[in-house]
Amino acid sequence: MMRISDQLKAGGRPTLSFEFFPPKDDVGFWDLYKTIEALKPIAPTYVSVTYGAGGATRRKTIDLVERIKNDLGIEPMAHLTCVGADRSEIAHVLDELKSHHIENVLALRGDPPLGQKSFVATEGGFRYASELVAFIRERRDNFCIAAACYPEGHPEAPSREADLENLKRKVDAGVDFLITQLFFDNADFLSFRERAERAGIRVPIVAGIMPILSVKQIKKFTEMCGAKIPKALLQKVEAVETDAEAVRHLGMYHATQQCLDLLREGVSGIHFYTLNRSTATSAICQMIKASM
Ligand SMILES: Cc1cc2nc3c(=O)[nH]c(=O)nc-3n(C[C@H](O)[C@H](O)[C@H](O)COP(=O)(O)OP(=O)(O)OC[C@H]3O[C@@H](n4cnc5c(N)ncnc54)[C@H](O)[C@@H]3O)c2cc1C
């Protein structure tokens, strides 16, 4: 059993992790299983599995983390959100995770379900991730709890300062480490890390990286999560938009440079948003391995 926070605390090599979402059907499940298995030679510190909007993938998230842990022997982290669940349902999920020896959880508020503009707490549930963190800490003190943070500010926050105050509250509720939303400009990460430090946030901050593999897709993602693509980078990929291979190369090059620079800056870990495809992220890992 491994708590990711113990590895982070040990202060050795930065952590390397990959994020996947549960596939819709059995065929997808096996494809993904093979994709994750193929990552074994890279020796990821952990692999995380998202929790679908509205908790719709709850069963699949638990099944997948269980298989990753017990069949593949890779340490998993289960995402868990406050969407559409009250305390007793969340308590049940925590018990199930515990019974499968899963002790790493990424505690999130979650996004409003499709068609809903703003987040509405479920009756008997939680309004903010900080409340979920406190609940998990109270019930399962030995769990390693991660939470999300936003170098460019969370899109709903009135200001970056207010967002940072809320983040401090969340960390104080019992967070062991943070993972950032994706970002493309390391300056955003570095200034955020400094501001967090000044605000008294002392837990490790892992950088979330998503290589650009398609212009259309990355525009959709950045719009959704409020991250910006630097103008120069956007112009470069847009200039070759119709050439999928060229976009991919540029995206991988940028992500590799970002990782190398972050490692030089002493980042605690790198977390890849893979969108369930690991060829690009594996190639990037090969290129940064010597610097880790
Ligand atoms: C690494 C990572 C993984 C993710 N995985 C998933 C996933 O698996 N499933 C999924 O549905 N979504 C996922 N998300 C998206 C996430 O659910 C959204 O970004 C969501 O909008 C916010 O979640 P949070 O946990 O950061 O919320 P919170 O920390 O609760 O913050 C949400 C907003 O509320 C504000 N706030 C917090 N506390 C207070 C307070 N006390 N008073 C007033 N305002 C407050 C914050 O400033 C922020 O604007 C992930 C995001 C990241 C970065």
JSON list of C-alpha atoms in Angstrom, two decimals, residues 207-289:
[
{"chain": "A", "resi": 207, "resn": "ALA", "atom": "CA", "xyz": [1.95, 20.41, -12.31]},
{"chain": "A", "resi": 208, "resn": "GLY", "atom": "CA", "xyz": [-0.85, 19.25, -14.63]},
{"chain": "A", "resi": 209, "resn": "ILE", "atom": "CA", "xyz": [0.31, 19.02, -18.24]},
{"chain": "A", "resi": 210, "resn": "MET", "atom": "CA", "xyz": [-1.72, 18.30, -21.37]},
{"chain": "A", "resi": 211, "resn": "PRO", "atom": "CA", "xyz": [0.15, 18.01, -24.67]},
{"chain": "A", "resi": 212, "resn": "ILE", "atom": "CA", "xyz": [-1.76, 19.64, -27.53]},
{"chain": "A", "resi": 213, "resn": "LEU", "atom": "CA", "xyz": [-2.72, 16.89, -29.96]},
{"chain": "A", "resi": 214, "resn": "SER", "atom": "CA", "xyz": [-5.52, 18.65, -31.84]},
{"chain": "A", "resi": 215, "resn": "VAL", "atom": "CA", "xyz": [-6.31, 22.34, -32.21]},
{"chain": "A", "resi": 216, "resn": "LYS", "atom": "CA", "xyz": [-10.08, 21.88, -32.05]},
{"chain": "A", "resi": 217, "resn": "GLN", "atom": "CA", "xyz": [-9.87, 19.73, -28.96]},
{"chain": "A", "resi": 218, "resn": "ILE", "atom": "CA", "xyz": [-7.50, 21.96, -27.03]},
{"chain": "A", "resi": 219, "resn": "LYS", "atom": "CA", "xyz": [-9.62, 25.03, -27.76]},
{"chain": "A", "resi": 220, "resn": "LYS", "atom": "CA", "xyz": [-12.64, 23.22, -26.34]},
{"chain": "A", "resi": 221, "resn": "PHE", "atom": "CA", "xyz": [-10.71, 22.21, -23.23]},
{"chain": "A", "resi": 222, "resn": "THR", "atom": "CA", "xyz": [-9.17, 25.56, -22.49]},
{"chain": "A", "resi": 223, "resn": "GLU", "atom": "CA", "xyz": [-12.55, 27.25, -22.95]},
{"chain": "A", "resi": 224, "resn": "MET", "atom": "CA", "xyz": [-14.10, 24.84, -20.47]},
{"chain": "A", "resi": 225, "resn": "CYS", "atom": "CA", "xyz": [-11.47, 25.16, -17.77]},
{"chain": "A", "resi": 226, "resn": "GLY", "atom": "CA", "xyz": [-10.44, 28.78, -18.26]},
{"chain": "A", "resi": 227, "resn": "ALA", "atom": "CA", "xyz": [-6.77, 28.11, -19.07]},
{"chain": "A", "resi": 228, "resn": "LYS", "atom": "CA", "xyz": [-5.17, 30.22, -21.79]},
{"chain": "A", "resi": 229, "resn": "ILE", "atom": "CA", "xyz": [-3.00, 29.12, -24.69]},
{"chain": "A", "resi": 230, "resn": "PRO", "atom": "CA", "xyz": [-0.13, 31.62, -25.18]},
{"chain": "A", "resi": 231, "resn": "LYS", "atom": "CA", "xyz": [-0.66, 33.57, -28.43]},
{"chain": "A", "resi": 232, "resn": "ALA", "atom": "CA", "xyz": [2.61, 32.48, -30.02]},
{"chain": "A", "resi": 233, "resn": "LEU", "atom": "CA", "xyz": [1.88, 28.81, -29.35]},
{"chain": "A", "resi": 234, "resn": "LEU", "atom": "CA", "xyz": [-1.68, 29.11, -30.65]},
{"chain": "A", "resi": 235, "resn": "GLN", "atom": "CA", "xyz": [-0.46, 30.81, -33.84]},
{"chain": "A", "resi": 236, "resn": "LYS", "atom": "CA", "xyz": [2.09, 28.04, -34.41]},
{"chain": "A", "resi": 237, "resn": "VAL", "atom": "CA", "xyz": [-0.41, 25.21, -34.09]},
{"chain": "A", "resi": 238, "resn": "GLU", "atom": "CA", "xyz": [-3.11, 27.06, -36.03]},
{"chain": "A", "resi": 239, "resn": "ALA", "atom": "CA", "xyz": [-0.69, 27.55, -38.91]},
{"chain": "A", "resi": 240, "resn": "VAL", "atom": "CA", "xyz": [-0.49, 23.75, -39.34]},
{"chain": "A", "resi": 241, "resn": "GLU", "atom": "CA", "xyz": [-4.02, 22.98, -38.13]},
{"chain": "A", "resi": 242, "resn": "THR", "atom": "CA", "xyz": [-4.90, 20.69, -41.07]},
{"chain": "A", "resi": 243, "resn": "ASP", "atom": "CA", "xyz": [-1.75, 18.60, -40.65]},
{"chain": "A", "resi": 244, "resn": "ALA", "atom": "CA", "xyz": [-2.53, 16.39, -37.63]},
{"chain": "A", "resi": 245, "resn": "GLU", "atom": "CA", "xyz": [1.01, 15.05, -37.40]},
{"chain": "A", "resi": 246, "resn": "ALA", "atom": "CA", "xyz": [2.55, 18.54, -37.40]},
{"chain": "A", "resi": 247, "resn": "VAL", "atom": "CA", "xyz": [0.17, 19.73, -34.65]},
{"chain": "A", "resi": 248, "resn": "ARG", "atom": "CA", "xyz": [1.08, 16.67, -32.62]},
{"chain": "A", "resi": 249, "resn": "HIS", "atom": "CA", "xyz": [4.80, 17.32, -32.98]},
{"chain": "A", "resi": 250, "resn": "LEU", "atom": "CA", "xyz": [4.46, 20.95, -31.95]},
{"chain": "A", "resi": 251, "resn": "GLY", "atom": "CA", "xyz": [2.27, 19.97, -28.99]},
{"chain": "A", "resi": 252, "resn": "MET", "atom": "CA", "xyz": [4.70, 17.33, -27.82]},
{"chain": "A", "resi": 253, "resn": "TYR", "atom": "CA", "xyz": [7.66, 19.66, -28.24]},
{"chain": "A", "resi": 254, "resn": "HIS", "atom": "CA", "xyz": [5.98, 22.37, -26.18]},
{"chain": "A", "resi": 255, "resn": "ALA", "atom": "CA", "xyz": [4.95, 19.94, -23.42]},
{"chain": "A", "resi": 256, "resn": "THR", "atom": "CA", "xyz": [8.48, 18.46, -23.28]},
{"chain": "A", "resi": 257, "resn": "GLN", "atom": "CA", "xyz": [10.05, 21.91, -22.95]},
{"chain": "A", "resi": 258, "resn": "GLN", "atom": "CA", "xyz": [7.48, 22.80, -20.28]},
{"chain": "A", "resi": 259, "resn": "CYS", "atom": "CA", "xyz": [8.33, 19.66, -18.28]},
{"chain": "A", "resi": 260, "resn": "LEU", "atom": "CA", "xyz": [12.11, 20.14, -18.57]},
{"chain": "A", "resi": 261, "resn": "ASP", "atom": "CA", "xyz": [11.80, 23.73, -17.39]},
{"chain": "A", "resi": 262, "resn": "LEU", "atom": "CA", "xyz": [9.50, 22.74, -14.48]},
{"chain": "A", "resi": 263, "resn": "LEU", "atom": "CA", "xyz": [11.96, 20.04, -13.41]},
{"chain": "A", "resi": 264, "resn": "ARG", "atom": "CA", "xyz": [14.74, 22.64, -13.40]},
{"chain": "A", "resi": 265, "resn": "GLU", "atom": "CA", "xyz": [12.47, 24.76, -11.18]},
{"chain": "A", "resi": 266, "resn": "GLY", "atom": "CA", "xyz": [12.18, 21.89, -8.70]},
{"chain": "A", "resi": 267, "resn": "VAL", "atom": "CA", "xyz": [8.56, 20.93, -9.37]},
{"chain": "A", "resi": 268, "resn": "SER", "atom": "CA", "xyz": [7.16, 18.30, -6.94]},
{"chain": "A", "resi": 269, "resn": "GLY", "atom": "CA", "xyz": [5.67, 16.18, -9.69]},
{"chain": "A", "resi": 270, "resn": "ILE", "atom": "CA", "xyz": [4.23, 16.10, -13.20]},
{"chain": "A", "resi": 271, "resn": "HIS", "atom": "CA", "xyz": [0.69, 14.85, -13.86]},
{"chain": "A", "resi": 272, "resn": "PHE", "atom": "CA", "xyz": [-0.26, 14.17, -17.48]},
{"chain": "A", "resi": 273, "resn": "TYR", "atom": "CA", "xyz": [-3.80, 14.65, -18.72]},
{"chain": "A", "resi": 274, "resn": "THR", "atom": "CA", "xyz": [-3.74, 11.81, -21.26]},
{"chain": "A", "resi": 275, "resn": "LEU", "atom": "CA", "xyz": [-7.33, 11.76, -22.60]},
{"chain": "A", "resi": 276, "resn": "ASN", "atom": "CA", "xyz": [-6.85, 7.98, -22.51]},
{"chain": "A", "resi": 277, "resn": "ARG", "atom": "CA", "xyz": [-4.10, 8.01, -25.13]},
{"chain": "A", "resi": 278, "resn": "SER", "atom": "CA", "xyz": [-0.63, 7.35, -23.84]},
{"chain": "A", "resi": 279, "resn": "THR", "atom": "CA", "xyz": [1.62, 7.34, -26.93]},
{"chain": "A", "resi": 280, "resn": "ALA", "atom": "CA", "xyz": [2.39, 11.06, -26.79]},
{"chain": "A", "resi": 281, "resn": "THR", "atom": "CA", "xyz": [2.83, 11.22, -23.02]},
{"chain": "A", "resi": 282, "resn": "SER", "atom": "CA", "xyz": [5.03, 8.08, -23.05]},
{"chain": "A", "resi": 283, "resn": "ALA", "atom": "CA", "xyz": [7.27, 9.69, -25.68]},
{"chain": "A", "resi": 284, "resn": "ILE", "atom": "CA", "xyz": [7.50, 12.88, -23.59]},
{"chain": "A", "resi": 285, "resn": "CYS", "atom": "CA", "xyz": [8.41, 10.79, -20.51]},
{"chain": "A", "resi": 286, "resn": "GLN", "atom": "CA", "xyz": [11.24, 9.13, -22.42]},
{"chain": "A", "resi": 287, "resn": "MET", "atom": "CA", "xyz": [12.59, 12.57, -23.28]},
{"chain": "A", "resi": 288, "resn": "ILE", "atom": "CA", "xyz": [12.42, 13.96, -19.74]},
{"chain": "A", "resi": 289, "resn": "LYS", "atom": "CA", "xyz": [13.43, 10.79, -17.87]}
]
